[in-house]
Coordinates of C-alpha atoms in Angstrom, one line a residue:
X16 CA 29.6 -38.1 -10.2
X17 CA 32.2 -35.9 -9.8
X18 CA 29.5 -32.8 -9.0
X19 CA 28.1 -35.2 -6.3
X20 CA 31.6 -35.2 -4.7
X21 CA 31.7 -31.3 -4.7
X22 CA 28.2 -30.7 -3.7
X23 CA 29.4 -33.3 -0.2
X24 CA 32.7 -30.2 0.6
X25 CA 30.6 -27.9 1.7
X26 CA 27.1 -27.2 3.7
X27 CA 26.2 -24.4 1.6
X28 CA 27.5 -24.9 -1.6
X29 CA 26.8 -26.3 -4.3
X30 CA 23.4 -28.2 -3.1
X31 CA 21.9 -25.6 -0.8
X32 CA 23.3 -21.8 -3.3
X33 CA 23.3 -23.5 -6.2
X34 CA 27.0 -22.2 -6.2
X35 CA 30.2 -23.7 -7.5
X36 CA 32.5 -25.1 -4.8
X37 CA 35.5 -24.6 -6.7
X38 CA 35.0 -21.3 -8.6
X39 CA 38.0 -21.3 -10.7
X40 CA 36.8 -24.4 -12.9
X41 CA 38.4 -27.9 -13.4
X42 CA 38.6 -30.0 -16.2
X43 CA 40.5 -33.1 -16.5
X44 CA 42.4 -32.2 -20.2
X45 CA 41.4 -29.7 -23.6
X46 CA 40.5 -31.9 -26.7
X47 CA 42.9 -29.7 -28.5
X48 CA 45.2 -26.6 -28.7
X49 CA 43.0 -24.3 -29.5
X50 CA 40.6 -25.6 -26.6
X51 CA 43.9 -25.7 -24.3
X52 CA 44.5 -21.6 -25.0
X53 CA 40.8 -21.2 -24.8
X54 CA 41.1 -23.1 -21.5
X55 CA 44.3 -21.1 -20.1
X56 CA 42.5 -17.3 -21.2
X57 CA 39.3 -18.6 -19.2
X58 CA 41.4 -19.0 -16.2
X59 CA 40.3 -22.5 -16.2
X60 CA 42.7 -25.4 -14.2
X61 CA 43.4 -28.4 -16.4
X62 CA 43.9 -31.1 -14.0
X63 CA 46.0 -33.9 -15.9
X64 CA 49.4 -34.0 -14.6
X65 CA 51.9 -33.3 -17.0
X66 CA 55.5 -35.5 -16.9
X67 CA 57.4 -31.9 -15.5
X68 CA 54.6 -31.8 -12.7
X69 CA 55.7 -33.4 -9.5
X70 CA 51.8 -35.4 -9.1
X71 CA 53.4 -37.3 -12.5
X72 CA 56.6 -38.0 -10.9
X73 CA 54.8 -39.8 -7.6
X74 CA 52.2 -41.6 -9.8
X75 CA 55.6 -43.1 -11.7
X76 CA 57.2 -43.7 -8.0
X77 CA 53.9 -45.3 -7.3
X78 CA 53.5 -47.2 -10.0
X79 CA 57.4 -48.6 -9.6
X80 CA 57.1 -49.7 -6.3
X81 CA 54.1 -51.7 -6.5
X82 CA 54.9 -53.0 -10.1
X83 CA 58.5 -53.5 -9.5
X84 CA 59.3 -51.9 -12.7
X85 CA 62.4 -50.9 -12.0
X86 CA 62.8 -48.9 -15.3
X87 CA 62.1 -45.3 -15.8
X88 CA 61.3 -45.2 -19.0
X89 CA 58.6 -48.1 -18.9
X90 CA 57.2 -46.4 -15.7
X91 CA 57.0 -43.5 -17.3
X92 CA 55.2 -45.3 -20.3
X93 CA 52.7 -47.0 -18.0
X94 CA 51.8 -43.6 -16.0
X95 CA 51.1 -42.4 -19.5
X96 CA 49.2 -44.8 -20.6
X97 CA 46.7 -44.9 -17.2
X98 CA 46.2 -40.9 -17.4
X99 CA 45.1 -41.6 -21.3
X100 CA 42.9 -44.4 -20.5
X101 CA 41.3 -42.3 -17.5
X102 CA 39.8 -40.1 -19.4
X103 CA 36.3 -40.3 -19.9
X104 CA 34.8 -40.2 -23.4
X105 CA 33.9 -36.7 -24.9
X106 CA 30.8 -35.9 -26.1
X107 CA 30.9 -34.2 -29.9
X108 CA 32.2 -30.5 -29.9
X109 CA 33.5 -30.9 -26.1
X110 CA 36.0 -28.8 -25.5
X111 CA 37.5 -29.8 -22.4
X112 CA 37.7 -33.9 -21.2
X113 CA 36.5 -35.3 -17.3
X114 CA 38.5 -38.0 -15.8
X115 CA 36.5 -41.4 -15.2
X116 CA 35.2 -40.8 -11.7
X117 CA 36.4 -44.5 -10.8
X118 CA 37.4 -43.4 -7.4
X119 CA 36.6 -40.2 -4.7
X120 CA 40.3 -38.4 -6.0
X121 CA 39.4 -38.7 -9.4
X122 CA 36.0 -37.3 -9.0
X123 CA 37.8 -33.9 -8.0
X124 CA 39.8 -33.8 -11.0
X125 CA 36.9 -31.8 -13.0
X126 CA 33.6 -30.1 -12.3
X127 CA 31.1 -29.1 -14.4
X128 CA 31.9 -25.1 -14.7
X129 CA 35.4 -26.3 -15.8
X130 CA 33.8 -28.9 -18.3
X131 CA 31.6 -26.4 -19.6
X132 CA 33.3 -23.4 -19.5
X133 CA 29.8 -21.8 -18.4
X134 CA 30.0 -19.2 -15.6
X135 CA 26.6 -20.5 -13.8
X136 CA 26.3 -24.0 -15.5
X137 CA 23.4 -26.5 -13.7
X138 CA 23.5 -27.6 -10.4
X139 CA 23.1 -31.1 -11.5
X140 CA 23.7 -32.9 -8.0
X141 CA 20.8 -30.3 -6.8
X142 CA 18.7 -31.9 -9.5
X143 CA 19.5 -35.2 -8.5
X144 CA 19.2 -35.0 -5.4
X145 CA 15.6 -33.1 -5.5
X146 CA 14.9 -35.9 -8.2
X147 CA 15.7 -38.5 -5.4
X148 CA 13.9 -36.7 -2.4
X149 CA 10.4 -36.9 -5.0
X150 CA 11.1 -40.7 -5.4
X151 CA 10.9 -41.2 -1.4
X152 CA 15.0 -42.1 -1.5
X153 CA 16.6 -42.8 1.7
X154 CA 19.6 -40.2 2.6
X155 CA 21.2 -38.8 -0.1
X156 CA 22.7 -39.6 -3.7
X157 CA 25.9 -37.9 -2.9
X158 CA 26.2 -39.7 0.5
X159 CA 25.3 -43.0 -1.1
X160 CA 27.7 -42.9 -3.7
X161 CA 30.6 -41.5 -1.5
X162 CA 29.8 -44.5 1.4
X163 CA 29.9 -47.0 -1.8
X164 CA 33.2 -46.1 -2.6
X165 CA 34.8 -45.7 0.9
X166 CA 32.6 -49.0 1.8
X167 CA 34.2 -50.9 -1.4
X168 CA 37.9 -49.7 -0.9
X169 CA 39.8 -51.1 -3.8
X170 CA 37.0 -53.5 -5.0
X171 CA 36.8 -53.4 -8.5
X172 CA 40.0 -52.0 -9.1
X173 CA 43.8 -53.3 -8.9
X174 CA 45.9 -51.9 -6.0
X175 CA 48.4 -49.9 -7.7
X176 CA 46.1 -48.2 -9.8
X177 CA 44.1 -46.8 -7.0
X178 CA 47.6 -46.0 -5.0
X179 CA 48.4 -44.0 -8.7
X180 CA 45.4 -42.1 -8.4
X181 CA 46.0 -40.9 -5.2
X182 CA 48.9 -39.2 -6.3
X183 CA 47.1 -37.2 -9.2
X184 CA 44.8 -35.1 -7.2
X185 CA 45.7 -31.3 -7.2
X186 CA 47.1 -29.9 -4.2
X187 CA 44.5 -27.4 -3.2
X188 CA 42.0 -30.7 -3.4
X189 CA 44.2 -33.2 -1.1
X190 CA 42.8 -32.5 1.8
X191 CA 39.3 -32.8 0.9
X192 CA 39.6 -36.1 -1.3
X193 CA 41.3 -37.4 2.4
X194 CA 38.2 -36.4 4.1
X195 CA 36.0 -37.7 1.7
X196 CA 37.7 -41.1 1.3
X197 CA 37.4 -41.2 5.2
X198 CA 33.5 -40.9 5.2
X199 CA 34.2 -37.5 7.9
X200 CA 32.9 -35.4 5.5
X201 CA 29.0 -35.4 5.0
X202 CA 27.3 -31.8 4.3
X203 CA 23.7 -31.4 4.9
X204 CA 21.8 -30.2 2.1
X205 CA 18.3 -28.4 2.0
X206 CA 15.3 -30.5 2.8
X207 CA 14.0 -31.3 -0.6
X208 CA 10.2 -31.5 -1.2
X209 CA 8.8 -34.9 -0.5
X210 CA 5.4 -34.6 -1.5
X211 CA 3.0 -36.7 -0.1
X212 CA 0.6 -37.0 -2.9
X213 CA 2.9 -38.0 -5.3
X214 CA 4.1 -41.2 -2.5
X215 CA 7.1 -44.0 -2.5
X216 CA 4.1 -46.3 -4.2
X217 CA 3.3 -44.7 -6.8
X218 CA 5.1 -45.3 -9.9
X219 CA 7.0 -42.6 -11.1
X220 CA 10.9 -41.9 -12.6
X221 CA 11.4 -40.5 -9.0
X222 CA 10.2 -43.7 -7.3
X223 CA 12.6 -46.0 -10.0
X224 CA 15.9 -43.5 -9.6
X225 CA 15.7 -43.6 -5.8
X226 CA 14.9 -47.4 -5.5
X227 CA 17.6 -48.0 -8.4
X228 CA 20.5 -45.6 -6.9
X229 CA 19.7 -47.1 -3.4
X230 CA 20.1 -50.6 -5.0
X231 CA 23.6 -49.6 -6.7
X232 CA 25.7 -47.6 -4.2
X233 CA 23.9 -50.3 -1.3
X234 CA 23.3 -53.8 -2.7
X235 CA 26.8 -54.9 -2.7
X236 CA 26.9 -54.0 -6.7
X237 CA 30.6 -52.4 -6.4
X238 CA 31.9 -55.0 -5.2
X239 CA 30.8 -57.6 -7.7
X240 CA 32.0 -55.9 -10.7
X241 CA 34.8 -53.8 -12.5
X242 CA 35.2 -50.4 -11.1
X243 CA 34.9 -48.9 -14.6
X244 CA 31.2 -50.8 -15.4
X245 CA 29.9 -49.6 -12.0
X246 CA 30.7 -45.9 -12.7
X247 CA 29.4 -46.5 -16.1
X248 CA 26.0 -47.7 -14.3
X249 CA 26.1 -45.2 -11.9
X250 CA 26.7 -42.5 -15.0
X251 CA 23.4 -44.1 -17.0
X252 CA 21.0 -44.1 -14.1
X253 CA 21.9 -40.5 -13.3
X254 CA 21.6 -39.7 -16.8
X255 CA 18.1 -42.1 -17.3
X256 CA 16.6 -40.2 -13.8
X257 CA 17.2 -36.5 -15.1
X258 CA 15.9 -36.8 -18.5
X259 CA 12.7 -39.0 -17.7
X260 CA 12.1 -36.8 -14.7
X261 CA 12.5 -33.9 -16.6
X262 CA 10.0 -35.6 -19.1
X263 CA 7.6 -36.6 -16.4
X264 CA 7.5 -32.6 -14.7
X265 CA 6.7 -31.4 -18.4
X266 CA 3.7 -33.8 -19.1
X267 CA 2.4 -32.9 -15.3
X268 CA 2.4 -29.3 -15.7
X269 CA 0.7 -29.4 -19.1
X270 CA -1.9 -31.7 -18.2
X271 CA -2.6 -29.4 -15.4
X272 CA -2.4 -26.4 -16.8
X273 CA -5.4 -27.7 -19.4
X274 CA -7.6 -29.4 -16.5
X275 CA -7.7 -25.9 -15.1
X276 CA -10.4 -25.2 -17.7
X277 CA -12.2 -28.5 -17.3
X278 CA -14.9 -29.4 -15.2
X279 CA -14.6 -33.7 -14.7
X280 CA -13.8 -34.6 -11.0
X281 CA -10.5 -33.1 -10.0
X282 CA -9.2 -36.5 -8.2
X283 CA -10.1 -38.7 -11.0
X284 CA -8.1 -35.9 -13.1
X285 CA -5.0 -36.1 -10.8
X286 CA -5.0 -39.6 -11.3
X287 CA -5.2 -40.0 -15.3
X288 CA -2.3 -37.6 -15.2
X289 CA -0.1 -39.2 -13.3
X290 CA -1.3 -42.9 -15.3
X291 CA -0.8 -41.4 -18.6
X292 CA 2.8 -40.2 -17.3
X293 CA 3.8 -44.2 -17.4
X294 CA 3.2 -44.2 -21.5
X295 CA 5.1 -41.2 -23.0
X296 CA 8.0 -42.6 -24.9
X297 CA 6.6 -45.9 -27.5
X298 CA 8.9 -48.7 -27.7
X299 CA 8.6 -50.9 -30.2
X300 CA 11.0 -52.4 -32.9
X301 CA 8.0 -53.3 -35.3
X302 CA 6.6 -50.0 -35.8
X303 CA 8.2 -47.9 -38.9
X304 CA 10.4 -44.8 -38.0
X305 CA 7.8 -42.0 -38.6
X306 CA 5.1 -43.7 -36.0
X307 CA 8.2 -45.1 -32.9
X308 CA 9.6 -41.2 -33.5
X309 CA 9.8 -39.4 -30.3
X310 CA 11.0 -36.5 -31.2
X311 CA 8.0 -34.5 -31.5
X312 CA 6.9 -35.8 -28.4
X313 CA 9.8 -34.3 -26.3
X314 CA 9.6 -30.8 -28.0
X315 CA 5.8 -31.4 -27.6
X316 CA 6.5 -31.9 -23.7
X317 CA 9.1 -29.5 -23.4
X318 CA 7.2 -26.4 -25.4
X319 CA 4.2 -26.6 -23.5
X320 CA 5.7 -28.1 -20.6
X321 CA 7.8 -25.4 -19.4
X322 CA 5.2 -22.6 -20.5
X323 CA 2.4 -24.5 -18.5
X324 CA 5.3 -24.2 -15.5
X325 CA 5.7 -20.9 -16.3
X326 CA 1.8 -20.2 -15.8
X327 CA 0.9 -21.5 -12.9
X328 CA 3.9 -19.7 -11.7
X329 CA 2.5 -16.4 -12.5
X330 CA -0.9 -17.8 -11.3
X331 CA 0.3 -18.3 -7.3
X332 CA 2.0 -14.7 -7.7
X333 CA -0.4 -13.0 -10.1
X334 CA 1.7 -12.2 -12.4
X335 CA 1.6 -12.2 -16.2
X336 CA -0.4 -9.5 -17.3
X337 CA -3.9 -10.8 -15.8
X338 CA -6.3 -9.8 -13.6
X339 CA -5.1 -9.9 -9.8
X340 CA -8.2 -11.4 -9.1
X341 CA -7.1 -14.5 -10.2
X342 CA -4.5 -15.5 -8.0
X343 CA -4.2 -19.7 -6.8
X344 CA -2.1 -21.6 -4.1
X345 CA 1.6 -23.0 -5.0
X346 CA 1.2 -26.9 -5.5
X347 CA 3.6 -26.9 -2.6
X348 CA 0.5 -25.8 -0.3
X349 CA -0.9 -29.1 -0.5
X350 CA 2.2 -31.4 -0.6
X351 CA 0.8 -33.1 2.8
X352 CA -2.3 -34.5 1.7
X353 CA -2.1 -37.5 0.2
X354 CA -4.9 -36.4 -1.9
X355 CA -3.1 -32.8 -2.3
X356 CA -2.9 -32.6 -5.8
X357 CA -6.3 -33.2 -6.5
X358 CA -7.4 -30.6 -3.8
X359 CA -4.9 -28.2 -5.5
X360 CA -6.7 -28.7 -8.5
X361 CA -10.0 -28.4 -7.1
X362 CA -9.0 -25.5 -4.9
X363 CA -7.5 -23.7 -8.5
X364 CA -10.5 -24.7 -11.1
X365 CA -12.8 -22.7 -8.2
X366 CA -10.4 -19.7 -8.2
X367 CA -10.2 -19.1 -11.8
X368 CA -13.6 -19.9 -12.0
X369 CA -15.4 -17.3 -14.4
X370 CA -12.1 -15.0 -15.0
X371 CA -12.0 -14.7 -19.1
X372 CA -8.5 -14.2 -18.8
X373 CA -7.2 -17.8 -18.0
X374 CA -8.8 -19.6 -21.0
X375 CA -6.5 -17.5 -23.4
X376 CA -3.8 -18.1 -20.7
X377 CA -4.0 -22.2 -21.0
X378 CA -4.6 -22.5 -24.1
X379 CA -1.4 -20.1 -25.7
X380 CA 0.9 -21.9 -23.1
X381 CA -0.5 -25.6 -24.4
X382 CA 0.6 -24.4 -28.1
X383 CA 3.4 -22.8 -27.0
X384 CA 7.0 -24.2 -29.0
X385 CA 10.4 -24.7 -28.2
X386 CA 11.4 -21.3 -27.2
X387 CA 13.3 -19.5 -24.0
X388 CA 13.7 -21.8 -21.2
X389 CA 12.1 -24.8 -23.4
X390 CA 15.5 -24.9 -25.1
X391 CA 17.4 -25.8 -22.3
X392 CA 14.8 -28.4 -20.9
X393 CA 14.8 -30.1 -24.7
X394 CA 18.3 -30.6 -24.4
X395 CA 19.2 -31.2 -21.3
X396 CA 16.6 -34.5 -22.2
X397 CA 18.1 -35.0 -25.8
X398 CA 21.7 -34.6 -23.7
X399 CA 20.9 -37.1 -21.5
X400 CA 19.2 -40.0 -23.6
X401 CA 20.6 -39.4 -26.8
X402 CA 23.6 -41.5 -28.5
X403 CA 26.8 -39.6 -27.3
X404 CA 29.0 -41.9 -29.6
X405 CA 31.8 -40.5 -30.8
X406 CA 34.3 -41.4 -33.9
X407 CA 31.8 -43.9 -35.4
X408 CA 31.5 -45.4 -32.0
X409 CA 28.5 -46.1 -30.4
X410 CA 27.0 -45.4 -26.8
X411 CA 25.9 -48.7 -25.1
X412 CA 24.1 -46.8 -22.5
X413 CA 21.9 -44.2 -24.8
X414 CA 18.1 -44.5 -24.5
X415 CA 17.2 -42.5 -28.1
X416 CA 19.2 -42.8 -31.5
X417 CA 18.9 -40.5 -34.8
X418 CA 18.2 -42.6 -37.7
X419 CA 17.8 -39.5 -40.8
X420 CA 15.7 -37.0 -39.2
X421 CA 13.5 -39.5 -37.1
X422 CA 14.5 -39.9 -33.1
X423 CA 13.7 -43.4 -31.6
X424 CA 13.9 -45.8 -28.6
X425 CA 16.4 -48.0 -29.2
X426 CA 18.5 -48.4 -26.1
X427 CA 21.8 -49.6 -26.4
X428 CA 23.2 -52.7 -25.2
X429 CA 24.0 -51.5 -21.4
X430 CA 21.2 -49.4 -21.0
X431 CA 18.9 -52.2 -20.9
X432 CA 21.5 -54.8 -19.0
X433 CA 21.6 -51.9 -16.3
X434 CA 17.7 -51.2 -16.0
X435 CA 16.9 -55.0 -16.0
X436 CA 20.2 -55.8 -13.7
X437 CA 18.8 -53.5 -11.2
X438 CA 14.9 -54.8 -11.0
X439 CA 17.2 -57.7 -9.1
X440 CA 18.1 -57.7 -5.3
X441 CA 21.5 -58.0 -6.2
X442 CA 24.1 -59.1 -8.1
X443 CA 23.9 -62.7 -8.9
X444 CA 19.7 -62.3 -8.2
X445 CA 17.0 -62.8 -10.4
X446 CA 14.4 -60.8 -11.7
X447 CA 10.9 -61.0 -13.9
X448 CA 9.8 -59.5 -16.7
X449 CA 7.0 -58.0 -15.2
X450 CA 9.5 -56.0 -13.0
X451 CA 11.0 -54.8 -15.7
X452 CA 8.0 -53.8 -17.7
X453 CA 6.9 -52.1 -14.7
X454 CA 10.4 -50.0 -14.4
X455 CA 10.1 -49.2 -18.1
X456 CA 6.8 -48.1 -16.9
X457 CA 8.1 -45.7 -14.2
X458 CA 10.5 -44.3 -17.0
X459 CA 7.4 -43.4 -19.2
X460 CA 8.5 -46.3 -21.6
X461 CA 5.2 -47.8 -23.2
X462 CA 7.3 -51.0 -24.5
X463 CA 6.8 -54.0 -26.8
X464 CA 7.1 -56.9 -24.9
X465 CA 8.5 -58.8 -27.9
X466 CA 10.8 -56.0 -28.0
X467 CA 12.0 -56.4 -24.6
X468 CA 11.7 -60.2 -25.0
X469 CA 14.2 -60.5 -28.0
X470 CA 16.4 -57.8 -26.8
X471 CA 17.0 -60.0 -23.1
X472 CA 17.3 -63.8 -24.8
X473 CA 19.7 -61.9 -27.4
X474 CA 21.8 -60.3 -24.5
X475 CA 21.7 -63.5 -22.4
X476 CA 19.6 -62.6 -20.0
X477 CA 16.7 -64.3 -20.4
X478 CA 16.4 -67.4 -17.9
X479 CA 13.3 -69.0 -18.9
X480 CA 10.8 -69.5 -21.6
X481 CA 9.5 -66.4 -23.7
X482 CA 5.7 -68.2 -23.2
X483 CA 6.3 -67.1 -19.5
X484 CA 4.7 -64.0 -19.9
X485 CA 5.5 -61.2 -17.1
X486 CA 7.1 -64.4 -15.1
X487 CA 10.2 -65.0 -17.3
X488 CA 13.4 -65.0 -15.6
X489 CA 15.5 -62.2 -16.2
X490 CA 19.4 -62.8 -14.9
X491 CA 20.9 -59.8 -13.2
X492 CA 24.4 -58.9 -15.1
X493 CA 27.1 -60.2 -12.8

């Protein structure tokens, strides 16, 4: 959330350069001294006020005044205690902590280059919002999170802990966490592709994050529950959209790197691709470990994936070593056809046509492993679905656990509760369970409908009887 805030300071940076806003790197606190000296030698800003700064003597005036404390000492404690529980859970190794982005000042207290400590880390509100754009969205995910906020005022949240955490926000970030809580500041991005052929009906994880994110930050959501669970929802579904889209591109690009060299028809092609893209990850409770283990099938998807990328790449520009006869149009060509990809494909089999060359091509990118860029696409998808649980805790809102050296589906408990919550109009709303099969579906989840049956009466959310079918009731979380 917090890189959604940034990516809203500035036209041209970070969602149109791919540029940090705030070059000198936040992070909220370091996770120990040696991180801290790490932190200070990097030229990095740590962000938590310390009780000599003068942000931790305002929080504690703050927090007086609308407590009517009346005593130092247990101001002091309570302004201690808040900036402790603010921070956000680390994820194992982390060197550096975010503050929970509860609110638009405590968004800026971190981004992701002072997280990381990486120079040119990921542009992940370009991501999302190019992931949104795909899905048909309407605006933008940084503008709908920032008019949820400044739409829910203190909603959510008690008074004097949203006066506190106006206090804590740096001083070179004061003026822009004003603008941003007014709604004044709203920076246009680039126009992200919008392909035609892939469509707001088709199902897709672009088509479930923008219809999902639209729902959360518009369908009166923030106001019906506890600051801290909304950010945590907001957190998963960003999370749920990278890694499944992520997923989704892979499986694309390698089924279209291989239909290159077949001859079926190319429309009946397209569409099997896209279909088979709705059954990547299995689901399923019943089935032993070594047949539900998913593992294989991301580095399977990410291997080939991003070397299939890679290739037809090198095919628009002809590039890599083959002939410069073979040459084919960018995908992006035919973005507004509604048939486009399947005249892409057409238009490519008849370009490659008889050239030796491409047959070696396809087939050493289809076995190609985890290597170079593949690397950072596996784990940016582990990253995002795997259990971040630290200190024998667990993450409610993880898609995949480890169990040995097996990786399965197993969400956690508010994984699902978000998912199915959000197949609802809004809060309060009911939903079925064919909507939430076909959401699961739009993640790439093939899923058990016992599974998902036991997991919903177990959780409470099941309104009606399991002999339903896809029409059982499904209660929405608050």
């Amino acid at each position: 959330m917090s890189e959604l805030a940034w990516s809203l300071t500035d036209s041209t940076s970070p969602s149109s350069s791919g540029k940090q806003t705030t070059p000198r790197g936040l992070a909220y606190a370091a996770t120990s001294q040696a991180a801290l000296r790490e932190s200070v030698a990097a030229g990095l800003e740590l962000t938590r006020p310390t009780r000599s700064d003068a942000r931790f003597s305002a929080m504690k005036e703050t927090l007086d005044r609308e407590l009517r404390i009346r005593d130092d000492n247990a101001a002091e404690l309570i302004a201690t205690v808040l900036l402790d529980e603010l921070a956000a859970p680390a994820s194992r190794g982390a060197k550096r902590t975010s503050a929970t982005p509860l609110t638009i000042e405590t968004a800026l207290l971190q981004d992701r280059r002072g997280v990381t400590g990486k120079k040119n880390p990921a542009n992940i509100a370009r991501i999302l919002e190019q992931l949104y754009a795909l899905g048909g969205g309407e605006g933008t995910v940084a503008t709908g999170w920032q008019a949820a906020l400044v739409n829910a005022g203190t909603s959510g949240l008690p008074r004097w802990g949203a006066l506190a955490f106006e206090t804590i926000v740096p001083s070179s970030s004061i003026d822009l966490a004003k603008k941003l809580a007014s709604g004044t500041l709203d920076a246009n991005g680039p126009v992200e592709r919008r392909p035609a052929w892939l469509g707001t009906s088709r199902p897709s994880p672009y088509r479930w994050f923008a219809r999902s994110w639209y729902r959360l930050c518009h369908g009166g959501w923030i106001e019906a529950m506890p600051r801290r669970r909304w950010t945590d929802w907001a957190s998963c579904v960003a999370r749920t959209a990278i890694a499944t889209g992520f997923l989704f591109e892979m499986h694309v690009a390698r089924r279209l790197a291989a239909a290159l060299l077949a001859s079926d028809d190319s429309a009946k092609a397209v569409e099997d691709i896209l279909g088979d893209g709705l059954a990547l990850l299995p689901w399923n409770d019943q089935l032993p470990l070594s047949t539900s283990d998913v593992g294989p099938v991301i580095n399977r998807l990410a291997g080939a994936g991003t070397a299939c990328l890679d290739l037809i790449e090198q095919l628009t520009k002809a590039e890599g070593g083959m002939s410069e006869a073979i040459k084919i149009d960018p995908i992006e060509e035919h973005d507004r056809a509604r048939n486009g990809l399947a005249g892409w494909l057409a238009n490519a089999r008849s370009q490659v046509a008889g050239e030796t060359d491409i047959a070696e091509a396809v087939t050493e990118a289809l076995s190609s492993g985890v290597v170079g860029g593949a690397r950072n696409t596996r784990e940016t998808i582990r990253y995002s679905l795997l259990d971040r649980g630290t200190d024998g805790g667990t993450d409610l809102y993880a898609l995949l656990r480890r169990s040995g050296k097996f990786t399965r589906v197993e969400p956690g408990q508010e994984w699902l509760v978000t998912v199915a919550s959000l197949c609802a109009d809004g809060p309060g709303g009911l939903a079925r369970l064919g909507d939430l099969r076909n959401s699961l579906a739009e993640l790439g989840i093939q899923a058990s409908t016992p599974t998902i049956i036991s997991l919903l009466e177990k959780y409470g959310m099941a309104r009606s009887s399991h002999d339903a079918d896809d029409a059982l009731e499904i209660q929405a979380g608050f």
